[in-house]
Amino acid sequence: ATVPIGEADLVLDVDGQEVWRCSQVLEPGRPVRQNVALLFPPTEGSTVGLSIRVEDDEEAVVRYEYPPEYLRERPAPPALLLDRWTAADGPSREELMQVAEQLLGAAGRTGLVELPEEALRPPDDPWATAEELTRHAARAERFDDWERAEELYAKALEKDSGLAAAYLGLGLVRLRQGLIEEAVEALRAAVSRDPDCDEAWYYLGIAYRQLTEFPTAEMIWMRLFGGSKCRTEAALELTKQLAPDSARKLLADIPDSPTSRFLWVASYRAEGLPAPDTRYIFPDQDPLAPELAAEEYLGALEEEDGEEADDAWERLRELLLDDPELWLELAALYNGHGMPADAWTLLARAAKEIPSVRRSPMVFYSLAFSANRDSELDLEALVRDTTPAFCFPSRIEDRTLLILACVMNRENWKARLYLGNLFASVGRRDEALRAWLSAAAIDDTDAILCRNLGLAHHLWKSDHETALSWYAKSIASRPNEFRLYLERDNVLRASGADAKARLEALEAAPPAVADRWQMAARRVECLVELSRWDEALELMRTHRFLPWEGARQMHALWARALTGRAADREQEGDHAAALADYELALTYPRNLGVGRAAYPQEARLLWLAAECAAKLGDEAKRRALLESAADERHDHTCEADLYKLKSLQALGRDADAISLARQLRTWAADRLASNADDWLGRRIEEELS
C-alpha cells in the first residue's frame, strides 16, 4: 500500500466468483505475501482478479486482473486424494489431514513479510562501529565530499586498524584525487590485511601503472587473471601491455562486452592488418557504444572508403550529441589504451565540424599538446573562442595538460583557473585555492574566477570578509547575474549580518535582477525577519515562485507573515481581522508554487485560529478548528504534535490525549538518549513536564 489503508479484505476471484478472502492491515512498508492453494486452478481464458475491499463497502478500493498463466503453479493434490475422492466412502479424516499438511507445506508460510531495516548508527555516535563509519564514508564519496570521506575512513581505522574495507576506501579516494603514492600506501595496507580482496589488488595495479611501475602492475593483474572476481578487469588492463596478437588471445578468454570487442577490433588496426567483417556487426549488437562506431570510422579511413567513413561518422555524432565532454571521454579511452593518434583523429575532426566541441577549452589543450598536430586546424582560433564558462575539468589525468599550459605561458590565467577547478572537483582544496589566486594575480576581472574565490573563502575558510570582496568584483564584472547576489546573500547571512543589511544588498541589484522570483523570495525572508508583514505579503502576491521539488519555504514564509500580522492585530483588539489572517495562512496560493502536503503540519495554525475564534465568541468555529487540529495525521513526530495534544485536551478527548502524550514522552526520551542537544526532544520534554 502507498498510503495507510488500515484493516481491509484481500479478495481473490476467478471469472468474478470469489474463491478466497483474507483480512489484513495494509500500511506502507509492510508488504503482504499470501500463497493460495486452489483445488481447481483457473483454466485458459479465465480471468483472475485480486481486490482490496474496506469494511462493508463491496466496491473495491483497488482491483488487479491477471491472465491465468501469470499464476505460480503449485503441486497438484496428491494421488491419494484423487483416488479416494471417487470411492464410495470418500476420504477419511486422517487422509484429509495428510493431504492438508502436504498442501500447506507446498503453499508455504503466509502473512506479513517483515522487511529488514538498515541498522546504521549516525557517524557521530560514539558507539558506531568501524564498519558503519566505513559505510558512511562511502556515502560521502558519492556526494564528492572528499574531506568528510577521508575523515570517516580515518575514524574507522582508529577503531579497527585491521579493517581492509576502510583502507580500500581511503586508497580509492587518494587514487581519484591523483595522490598516487598515498593511494599505494593505503591499498598495500588493504591487501596485507585481506589478501583475498581482489578489488584492492586491482586498484593497486592501477596505482602502480600510474607510477610507471609497469612490471609490478602487470604482475598484479596476472595474479588476478589467474582466478578472481576482477579477472575480466585485469585482462582488459593487461591488453595495454601486450602485443596485438597476444591481446586478441587474451580477449578471447574473457566474457564478451563492448570494451572487449573494441579492443579486439582495434588490435587488428594496431598490427596493420585488415579488420575482420565483424567490425560492421558489432555496432549493430551494441548500438550505444561510441567506441565501436569510432572503430568502424577509423577502419573505413584506413581502407580509404569515404562513404563508409561518413556513415560511421554520422552514427558517432548521433551517439555523442555534440557534447565536448563525451568526445573528450572517447579521446581519453583511446589515449588510455595507447592509441593517441586515433584520439587526435577523432577529436580534431569533431573540433573542425562541431562548434560546441571547438569552444571547449579542454579540447583545445588536448589538441594543442598532442604529438599529432594538424596543420589544417587553426589552434589560434581555438584559443580565441574558448571561454571559462562551464569549463569544469574532472579527469585527474588532465592535470598534466593544464600544468604544461601554465608553464609554457606564464600569463595564461585561464589554464590556472581550470587547474583550480580540477583540484576543487577532487577535493584538493588548498591546491585549488592557490591555482585560482595565481590566476587572479594575472587578471582579477573574470566573473567566474572571482566567484570561485568568493565561494572558496566562504565555504572552505569561513573568511566571509574576503569572500565578500571577491563577490563584489564578480558582480562588478557581471551585474546582471542574479545567482551572484544570492550567493553573496549566503555569505552575509553566514557572517551574521542582520536582515536589514541583507535586504539593502538585495535591493541594490538592477531592477531586472531584483524582480526575479529567486531574489523576491530572499527579500521576503528578510522582510519577515524585520516584521514588515504587509511588504512581504505584497511581494508574495505579485510574484510567481517556482521552488524546487519538495521545497516548502515559500509557504512557511506565507504562514509566518500572516500569523505575525494576525498577532499584531490581536494586540490591537481586531480579532476578526486576526482570524481572517489565520485562516488565510491555511491556504495555498497557486503562485507560491507549493501545494498542501499529504501530512500537513497545520495544528499550530489551527490552534491559534481556534483561540482567536474563542475571543470572538464563535464556539462552533472554535470547535471545528480544534477538531481539525486534533485529527491531523503526521508521518513522523513533529512540533505540530504538541498542538494536536493541546487540541485533544481542549476537546476533552482525554484517552486520545493521554495516549499521544505517552508516545511523545517515549519518543523524546529515546531521542535525547542518543542526542542530548536534540531541540525537538527538549521542547517536547519541557512541554510535557
XYZ file of C-alpha atoms in Angstrom:
689
model
C 0.000 0.000 0.000
C 1.276 3.506 -0.797
C -0.898 5.106 1.927
C -2.262 3.699 5.213
C -5.448 1.790 4.346
C -5.909 0.022 7.672
C -7.889 -3.178 8.018
C -9.141 -4.448 4.676
C -10.021 -7.686 2.920
C -7.925 -9.172 0.157
C -10.328 -10.982 -2.179
C -9.329 -13.399 -4.952
C -11.862 -14.240 -7.638
C -11.893 -16.311 -10.818
C -14.188 -15.020 -13.559
C -15.935 -12.848 -10.958
C -16.589 -15.688 -8.485
C -14.917 -15.260 -5.098
C -12.609 -18.183 -4.242
C -10.603 -16.781 -1.324
C -10.766 -13.891 1.204
C -8.367 -12.803 3.933
C -8.343 -9.815 6.313
C -5.118 -7.832 6.627
C -3.864 -4.470 7.949
C -2.422 -2.657 4.915
C 0.225 0.030 5.511
C 3.208 1.414 3.565
C 6.411 -0.539 4.069
C 4.616 -3.713 5.196
C 4.092 -5.943 2.165
C 1.749 -8.916 2.454
C 2.523 -12.304 0.981
C -0.184 -14.949 0.766
C 0.061 -18.276 -1.013
C -3.353 -19.621 -2.004
C -3.887 -23.290 -2.827
C -6.829 -23.741 -5.232
C -8.250 -27.232 -5.671
C -9.400 -26.358 -9.193
C -6.920 -23.917 -10.793
C -8.139 -21.410 -13.432
C -8.279 -22.682 -16.973
C -7.130 -20.997 -20.155
C -9.275 -17.982 -20.933
C -10.190 -17.335 -17.303
C -9.582 -14.006 -15.587
C -8.166 -13.943 -12.082
C -8.879 -10.820 -10.025
C -7.353 -9.539 -6.787
C -9.324 -6.825 -4.972
C -8.897 -4.747 -1.842
C -12.202 -4.124 -0.052
C -12.623 -1.925 3.030
C -15.218 -2.674 5.745
C -18.697 -3.351 4.355
C -18.104 -1.493 1.103
C -18.208 -4.118 -1.643
C -16.788 -1.605 -4.153
C -13.127 -2.473 -4.477
C -10.592 0.202 -3.495
C -8.173 -1.370 -5.985
C -8.579 -4.308 -8.338
C -5.922 -6.083 -10.387
C -6.554 -8.658 -13.094
C -4.188 -11.355 -14.299
C -4.342 -13.987 -17.030
C -4.049 -17.486 -15.540
C -0.537 -18.038 -16.949
C 0.788 -15.418 -14.523
C -0.201 -17.598 -11.591
C 2.543 -19.562 -9.940
C 1.871 -23.281 -10.274
C 1.634 -25.368 -7.126
C 1.891 -29.148 -6.819
C -1.299 -30.948 -7.790
C -3.303 -32.631 -4.996
C -1.757 -35.980 -4.081
C -2.971 -39.038 -5.976
C -4.305 -40.365 -2.681
C -6.980 -37.659 -2.593
C -7.956 -38.098 -6.242
C -8.228 -41.858 -5.885
C -10.255 -41.807 -2.687
C -12.487 -38.914 -3.813
C -14.360 -41.238 -6.146
C -14.618 -44.078 -3.642
C -17.967 -44.768 -2.146
C -16.954 -43.976 1.419
C -14.820 -40.960 0.482
C -11.535 -39.978 2.128
C -11.106 -40.474 5.850
C -10.330 -37.654 8.266
C -6.733 -38.852 8.621
C -6.338 -38.891 4.837
C -7.759 -35.379 4.536
C -5.388 -34.139 7.257
C -2.462 -35.745 5.452
C -3.439 -34.021 2.201
C -3.979 -30.722 4.017
C -0.483 -30.882 5.511
C 1.018 -31.529 2.076
C -0.930 -28.669 0.515
C 0.025 -26.275 3.316
C 3.640 -27.358 3.025
C 3.558 -26.625 -0.717
C 1.886 -23.280 -0.163
C 4.462 -22.142 2.391
C 4.004 -19.644 5.189
C 1.534 -16.797 4.825
C 1.122 -13.381 6.358
C 3.176 -10.217 6.641
C 6.757 -10.180 5.406
C 8.921 -8.100 7.711
C 11.499 -6.264 5.620
C 14.938 -5.739 7.198
C 15.695 -2.189 8.234
C 19.121 -0.654 7.870
C 20.872 -0.768 11.225
C 23.285 2.121 10.774
C 24.111 4.433 13.648
C 24.994 8.082 12.900
C 28.705 8.691 12.261
C 28.947 10.920 15.352
C 27.510 8.208 17.608
C 30.335 7.065 19.919
C 29.028 3.504 19.618
C 29.185 3.479 15.803
C 31.339 0.580 14.612
C 34.247 0.785 12.206
C 32.111 -0.942 9.552
C 29.337 1.644 9.996
C 31.811 4.512 9.705
C 33.183 2.955 6.515
C 29.683 2.845 5.008
C 29.123 6.496 5.950
C 32.442 7.366 4.291
C 31.391 5.598 1.084
C 28.191 7.660 1.074
C 30.193 10.863 1.477
C 32.249 9.848 -1.565
C 29.096 9.549 -3.667
C 28.396 13.209 -2.925
C 32.019 14.202 -3.711
C 32.565 15.173 -0.071
C 36.183 14.036 -0.117
C 37.253 15.589 3.171
C 34.352 14.006 5.040
C 35.060 10.620 3.450
C 38.739 10.826 4.415
C 37.821 11.848 7.965
C 35.386 8.939 8.375
C 37.803 6.362 6.936
C 40.472 7.586 9.354
C 37.979 7.403 12.221
C 37.057 3.834 11.215
C 40.730 2.836 11.218
C 41.167 4.312 14.699
C 38.518 1.853 15.881
C 39.800 -1.087 13.840
C 43.276 -0.730 12.388
C 42.882 -4.011 10.516
C 39.719 -3.134 8.561
C 40.672 -3.747 4.923
C 37.480 -2.076 3.598
C 38.481 1.251 5.189
C 41.976 1.074 3.705
C 40.456 0.243 0.320
C 38.075 3.199 0.521
C 40.876 5.530 1.550
C 43.024 4.233 -1.312
C 40.261 4.884 -3.835
C 39.815 8.440 -2.544
C 43.535 9.065 -2.953
C 43.545 7.489 -6.413
C 40.688 9.703 -7.627
C 42.434 12.737 -6.174
C 45.604 11.925 -8.090
C 47.613 11.363 -4.882
C 49.109 8.164 -6.225
C 51.843 7.461 -3.676
C 49.374 7.868 -0.807
C 46.934 5.610 -2.692
C 49.602 2.919 -2.995
C 50.274 3.110 0.749
C 46.570 2.668 1.640
C 45.952 -0.086 -0.931
C 49.038 -2.024 0.185
C 47.667 -1.896 3.719
C 44.320 -3.214 2.434
C 45.809 -6.253 0.690
C 48.157 -7.001 3.582
C 45.163 -7.233 5.921
C 42.934 -9.063 3.440
C 44.984 -10.849 0.747
C 41.749 -12.085 -0.851
C 40.406 -8.565 -1.501
C 40.528 -8.673 -5.309
C 39.228 -5.115 -5.679
C 42.119 -3.727 -3.595
C 44.636 -5.708 -5.677
C 43.104 -4.412 -8.918
C 43.309 -0.750 -7.909
C 46.799 -1.280 -6.517
C 47.764 -2.352 -10.046
C 46.172 0.832 -11.425
C 48.146 2.931 -8.947
C 51.469 1.241 -9.807
C 50.797 1.752 -13.509
C 50.297 5.481 -12.888
C 53.661 5.477 -11.105
C 55.080 3.844 -14.288
C 55.888 0.702 -12.290
C 54.671 -1.394 -15.201
C 56.231 -4.770 -14.233
C 54.634 -4.594 -10.777
C 51.227 -3.640 -12.215
C 51.447 -6.470 -14.759
C 52.354 -8.967 -12.045
C 49.292 -7.950 -10.018
C 46.938 -8.245 -12.991
C 48.365 -11.635 -13.933
C 47.632 -12.737 -10.378
C 44.017 -11.580 -10.713
C 43.622 -13.072 -14.186
C 44.542 -16.453 -12.763
C 41.239 -16.562 -10.907
C 39.434 -13.739 -9.119
C 36.309 -11.607 -9.140
C 38.268 -8.949 -11.050
C 39.522 -11.375 -13.690
C 37.862 -9.561 -16.618
C 39.014 -6.105 -15.497
C 42.559 -7.396 -15.040
C 42.556 -8.891 -18.548
C 41.467 -5.569 -20.069
C 44.336 -3.818 -18.295
C 46.820 -6.484 -19.421
C 45.958 -5.874 -23.071
C 47.607 -2.452 -22.737
C 50.916 -4.168 -22.063
C 50.692 -6.888 -24.733
C 51.359 -7.129 -28.448
C 48.179 -7.057 -30.592
C 48.130 -10.808 -31.371
C 48.682 -11.699 -27.686
C 45.966 -9.221 -26.677
C 43.469 -10.926 -29.006
C 44.207 -14.320 -27.478
C 43.688 -12.894 -24.013
C 40.425 -11.199 -25.002
C 39.083 -14.484 -26.338
C 39.300 -15.908 -22.820
C 37.027 -13.347 -21.059
C 33.303 -12.553 -21.301
C 32.192 -10.633 -24.362
C 31.497 -6.922 -23.835
C 31.617 -3.662 -25.832
C 35.067 -2.921 -24.365
C 36.498 -6.335 -25.267
C 35.021 -6.068 -28.774
C 36.506 -2.600 -29.185
C 39.971 -3.781 -28.148
C 39.705 -6.885 -30.314
C 38.938 -4.854 -33.462
C 41.490 -2.153 -32.600
C 44.230 -4.773 -32.218
C 43.986 -5.564 -35.946
C 44.493 -1.922 -36.899
C 47.394 -1.644 -34.460
C 49.029 -4.586 -36.233
C 48.391 -3.151 -39.676
C 46.032 -5.985 -40.605
C 42.634 -5.602 -42.259
C 39.872 -5.667 -39.692
C 37.512 -8.661 -39.856
C 33.957 -8.281 -41.116
C 32.670 -8.366 -37.545
C 33.711 -4.733 -37.276
C 30.457 -3.904 -39.032
C 28.402 -6.317 -36.924
C 29.496 -5.065 -33.523
C 27.848 -1.609 -33.795
C 24.550 -3.351 -34.523
C 24.981 -5.573 -31.470
C 25.973 -2.616 -29.263
C 24.314 0.396 -30.920
C 25.016 2.720 -27.975
C 28.763 2.026 -27.699
C 30.566 5.020 -29.290
C 33.942 3.262 -29.302
C 32.600 0.637 -31.734
C 31.240 3.307 -34.064
C 34.610 5.052 -33.805
C 36.397 1.825 -34.777
C 34.154 1.475 -37.786
C 35.013 5.049 -38.793
C 38.782 4.647 -38.282
C 38.817 1.323 -40.113
C 36.998 2.844 -43.089
C 39.523 5.711 -43.167
C 42.420 3.255 -43.359
C 40.670 1.405 -46.192
C 40.005 4.784 -47.894
C 36.273 4.011 -48.030
C 34.933 7.567 -47.827
C 31.245 6.669 -47.995
C 31.502 4.092 -45.211
C 33.577 6.519 -43.126
C 30.955 9.277 -43.482
C 28.151 6.895 -42.469
C 30.103 5.756 -39.399
C 30.928 9.366 -38.511
C 27.255 10.335 -38.570
C 26.424 7.421 -36.254
C 29.192 8.553 -33.923
C 27.861 12.102 -33.853
C 24.370 10.832 -33.043
C 25.796 8.968 -30.052
C 27.962 11.778 -28.665
C 25.333 14.502 -29.161
C 27.825 17.279 -29.945
C 28.812 17.208 -26.259
C 32.519 18.089 -25.854
C 32.809 16.094 -22.634
C 31.667 12.924 -24.389
C 34.181 13.496 -27.188
C 36.906 14.016 -24.596
C 35.903 10.774 -22.872
C 36.237 8.924 -26.172
C 39.658 10.501 -26.783
C 40.718 9.584 -23.224
C 39.709 5.969 -23.911
C 41.992 5.803 -26.961
C 44.821 7.564 -25.137
C 44.448 5.187 -22.196
C 44.869 2.187 -24.487
C 47.977 3.586 -26.156
C 46.335 4.943 -29.340
C 46.994 8.726 -29.190
C 46.968 9.137 -32.983
C 43.415 7.782 -33.142
C 42.380 10.080 -30.271
C 43.764 13.035 -32.242
C 41.976 11.992 -35.447
C 38.586 11.800 -33.726
C 38.935 14.946 -31.627
C 40.402 17.063 -34.433
C 37.544 16.313 -36.836
C 34.989 16.944 -34.080
C 36.609 20.305 -33.341
C 36.546 21.264 -37.033
C 32.886 20.392 -37.576
C 31.140 20.925 -34.237
C 31.108 24.474 -32.779
C 30.366 23.330 -29.214
C 33.383 20.999 -29.277
C 35.577 23.679 -30.817
C 34.659 26.101 -27.994
C 35.678 23.676 -25.243
C 38.929 24.798 -23.557
C 39.878 21.237 -22.652
C 39.519 20.156 -26.288
C 41.921 22.944 -27.191
C 44.503 21.812 -24.624
C 44.127 18.168 -25.643
C 44.846 19.092 -29.249
C 47.444 21.765 -28.607
C 49.743 19.450 -26.656
C 49.191 16.370 -28.760
C 52.122 14.850 -30.599
C 49.995 14.778 -33.766
C 49.457 18.381 -34.744
C 47.250 19.033 -37.731
C 48.304 21.946 -39.921
C 44.696 22.379 -41.114
C 43.410 23.001 -37.570
C 43.616 26.662 -36.552
C 44.705 26.360 -32.926
C 44.912 30.133 -32.575
C 41.210 30.342 -33.420
C 40.530 27.737 -30.751
C 42.370 29.917 -28.223
C 40.236 32.939 -29.129
C 36.943 31.020 -28.947
C 37.474 29.307 -25.608
C 35.724 30.775 -22.570
C 35.830 29.863 -18.861
C 32.045 29.443 -18.801
C 31.017 25.881 -17.981
C 34.572 24.507 -18.063
C 34.951 22.254 -15.045
C 37.598 19.577 -15.713
C 37.072 16.423 -13.660
C 39.551 13.908 -15.107
C 42.640 13.943 -12.900
C 44.618 12.889 -15.986
C 44.012 16.379 -17.432
C 46.208 17.864 -14.706
C 49.317 17.284 -16.810
C 47.910 19.235 -19.762
C 46.912 22.193 -17.599
C 50.214 22.352 -15.714
C 52.054 22.247 -19.056
C 49.886 25.120 -20.320
C 50.728 27.180 -17.229
C 54.453 26.530 -17.608
C 54.542 27.343 -21.336
C 52.639 30.614 -20.922
C 53.174 32.460 -17.652
C 50.321 34.858 -18.484
C 47.748 32.138 -19.133
C 45.331 32.835 -16.277
C 42.608 30.669 -17.845
C 44.690 27.493 -17.553
C 45.271 28.314 -13.874
C 41.518 28.784 -13.405
C 40.802 25.396 -14.997
C 43.525 23.755 -12.923
C 41.894 25.153 -9.787
C 38.512 23.801 -10.946
C 40.085 20.371 -11.431
C 41.694 20.343 -7.985
C 38.424 21.507 -6.407
C 36.466 18.702 -8.113
C 38.646 16.053 -6.436
C 38.757 17.673 -3.005
C 42.274 19.139 -3.141
C 41.115 22.469 -1.799
C 44.375 24.155 -0.846
C 45.848 23.498 -4.285
C 42.631 24.736 -5.939
C 42.765 27.980 -3.967
C 46.433 28.513 -4.841
C 45.709 27.979 -8.541
C 42.818 30.467 -8.505
C 44.844 33.081 -6.619
C 47.677 32.725 -9.137
C 45.133 33.280 -11.928
C 43.710 36.348 -10.172
C 47.225 37.757 -9.809
C 47.290 37.926 -13.623
C 43.659 39.012 -14.237
C 41.108 39.558 -11.445
C 38.251 40.813 -13.615
C 36.706 37.500 -14.688
C 33.338 36.896 -13.004
C 33.740 33.120 -12.774
C 37.234 33.286 -11.291
C 36.163 35.862 -8.694
C 33.068 33.839 -7.838
C 35.193 30.732 -7.306
C 37.432 32.658 -4.925
C 34.393 34.019 -3.110
C 32.941 30.538 -2.706
C 36.280 29.106 -1.569
C 36.838 31.718 1.144
C 33.222 31.377 2.290
C 32.827 27.590 2.290
C 36.377 26.405 2.914
C 37.964 29.148 5.021
C 34.936 30.818 6.688
C 36.664 34.090 5.767
C 33.494 35.994 4.990
C 35.096 39.426 4.664
C 37.469 38.233 1.928
C 34.629 36.307 0.280
C 32.508 39.476 0.102
C 35.359 41.379 -1.546
C 35.654 38.724 -4.274
C 31.878 38.706 -4.797
C 31.985 42.481 -5.198
C 34.459 42.055 -8.076
C 32.412 39.262 -9.613
C 29.210 41.332 -9.515
C 31.024 44.352 -10.964
C 32.089 42.154 -13.885
C 28.655 40.611 -14.394
C 25.995 42.824 -12.731
C 23.021 41.074 -14.350
C 23.807 37.577 -12.995
C 21.235 37.084 -10.219
C 22.944 33.989 -8.777
C 25.885 36.104 -7.652
C 23.556 38.215 -5.493
C 22.007 35.097 -3.960
C 25.421 33.633 -3.155
C 26.596 36.923 -1.684
C 23.474 36.890 0.484
C 24.514 33.448 1.733
C 27.875 34.918 2.763
C 26.196 37.852 4.506
C 23.893 35.500 6.406
C 26.851 33.288 7.433
C 28.802 36.353 8.576
C 25.996 37.301 10.986
C 24.702 40.289 9.027
C 21.210 41.322 10.116
C 18.142 41.186 7.878
C 18.290 44.942 7.228
C 21.828 44.784 5.783
C 20.927 41.757 3.684
C 17.797 43.470 2.346
C 19.750 46.586 1.372
C 22.269 44.462 -0.551
C 19.484 42.601 -2.377
C 17.611 45.798 -3.261
C 20.818 47.330 -4.673
C 20.647 44.913 -7.611
C 19.485 46.215 -11.008
C 15.654 46.176 -11.395
C 15.719 43.270 -13.893
C 17.660 41.205 -11.353
C 15.823 42.332 -8.209
C 12.470 41.411 -9.749
C 13.317 37.735 -10.343
C 11.352 35.341 -8.158
C 14.505 33.932 -6.555
C 15.531 37.427 -5.451
C 11.978 38.224 -4.366
C 11.998 35.107 -2.183
C 15.144 36.308 -0.366
C 13.644 39.769 0.081
C 10.502 38.205 1.549
C 12.671 36.271 4.011
C 14.341 39.485 5.153
C 11.058 41.399 5.375
C 9.544 38.681 7.534
C 12.581 38.805 9.837
C 12.045 42.570 10.101
C 8.293 42.083 10.855
C 7.368 44.106 7.752
C 4.380 41.835 7.141
C 2.486 43.868 4.530
C 5.521 44.361 2.286
C 6.361 40.658 2.485
C 2.786 39.659 1.631
C 2.689 42.103 -1.268
C 5.808 40.523 -2.797
C 4.343 37.043 -2.335
C 1.098 38.081 -4.033
C 2.749 39.779 -7.016
C 5.356 37.147 -7.962
C 5.090 33.632 -9.282
C 7.519 31.388 -7.426
C 8.945 28.148 -8.799
C 10.722 26.435 -5.897
C 12.476 23.132 -6.476
C 10.563 19.929 -5.872
C 9.926 19.309 -2.181
C 10.806 22.867 -1.096
C 8.166 24.355 1.232
C 9.924 27.535 2.346
C 7.641 29.933 0.463
C 4.501 28.656 2.167
C 6.315 28.721 5.523
C 7.077 32.430 4.898
C 3.457 32.980 3.838
C 2.249 31.463 7.104
C 4.831 33.366 9.199
C 3.883 36.718 7.660
C 0.158 36.154 8.186
C 0.482 34.806 11.723
C 2.793 37.707 12.585
C 0.278 40.225 11.254
C -2.548 38.381 12.990
C -0.717 38.587 16.326
C -0.300 42.348 15.862
C -4.000 42.705 15.055
C -4.956 40.702 18.137
C -2.891 43.066 20.277
C -4.802 45.936 18.700
C -8.070 44.186 19.554
C -9.087 43.458 15.953
C -9.813 39.747 16.472
C -11.969 39.420 13.344
C -9.114 40.603 11.091
C -6.683 38.374 13.008
C -8.908 35.318 12.490
C -9.089 36.122 8.763
C -5.270 36.149 8.634
C -5.017 32.823 10.463
C -7.466 31.243 8.049
C -5.626 32.761 5.067
C -2.389 31.235 6.370
C -4.028 27.818 5.942
C -4.470 28.389 2.199
C -2.023 27.535 -0.576
C -1.979 30.230 -3.283
C -1.028 28.749 -6.634
C 1.591 31.411 -7.357
C 3.675 30.285 -4.366
C 4.397 27.011 -6.153
C 3.754 24.934 -3.008
C 0.871 22.508 -2.627
C -0.646 21.076 0.526
C 1.358 18.135 1.852
C -0.106 14.667 2.260
C 0.526 15.014 6.005
C 0.331 18.779 6.638
C 1.587 20.188 9.926
C -1.091 22.827 10.424
C -2.067 22.067 14.036
C -0.354 25.208 15.375
C -2.177 27.469 12.915
C -5.470 25.736 13.689
C -4.871 26.133 17.428
C -4.099 29.868 17.088
C -7.194 30.363 14.919
C -9.313 28.477 17.473
C -8.024 30.725 20.285
C -8.931 33.767 18.208
C -12.409 32.389 17.454
C -12.922 31.908 21.194
C -12.189 35.605 21.788
C -14.854 36.406 19.203
C -17.303 34.104 20.984
C -17.694 31.847 17.938
C -17.804 28.484 19.727
C -18.847 26.498 16.622
C -15.855 27.706 14.633
C -13.535 27.212 17.618
C -14.623 23.613 17.997
C -14.353 22.891 14.259
C -10.805 24.270 14.207
C -9.806 22.254 17.279
C -11.223 19.066 15.775
C -9.227 19.650 12.587
C -6.063 20.052 14.676
C -6.857 17.034 16.852
C -7.480 14.773 13.853
C -4.369 15.863 11.954
C -2.116 12.936 10.984
C 1.668 13.244 10.834
C 4.002 10.788 9.138
C 6.632 11.426 11.840
C 6.857 13.100 15.230
C 6.960 16.885 14.845
C 6.275 20.121 16.710
C 2.696 20.121 15.426
C 2.034 17.082 17.651
C 2.207 19.370 20.688
C -0.658 21.480 19.323
C -2.549 18.357 18.386
C -2.202 17.310 22.023
C -3.468 20.701 23.231
C -6.450 20.425 20.903
C -7.312 16.935 22.180
C -7.166 18.214 25.756
C -9.309 21.264 24.926
C -11.936 18.986 23.342
C -11.973 16.711 26.369
C -10.730 13.697 24.413
C -8.685 12.563 27.400
C -7.973 8.998 26.328
C -6.524 10.124 22.986
C -4.581 12.921 24.702
C -3.043 10.532 27.259
C -2.071 8.082 24.516
C -0.435 10.790 22.400
C 1.372 12.275 25.415
C 2.761 8.846 26.270
C 4.008 8.377 22.694
C 5.633 11.816 22.644
C 7.301 11.304 26.025
C 8.753 7.957 24.924
C 9.936 9.407 21.613
C 11.582 12.390 23.325
C 13.362 10.171 25.871
C 14.761 7.928 23.122
C 15.816 10.936 21.065
C 17.573 12.670 23.949
C 19.300 9.444 24.973
C 21.165 9.405 21.647
C 21.474 13.191 21.249
C 21.133 15.377 24.329
C 21.034 18.524 22.168
C 18.026 17.499 20.052
C 15.837 20.620 20.090
C 12.519 18.894 19.434
C 13.187 16.274 22.085
C 13.922 19.030 24.621
C 10.849 21.010 23.559
C 8.529 18.020 23.976
C 10.088 17.133 27.324
C 9.650 20.709 28.582
C 6.051 20.948 27.366
C 5.037 17.609 28.886
C 6.731 18.297 32.186
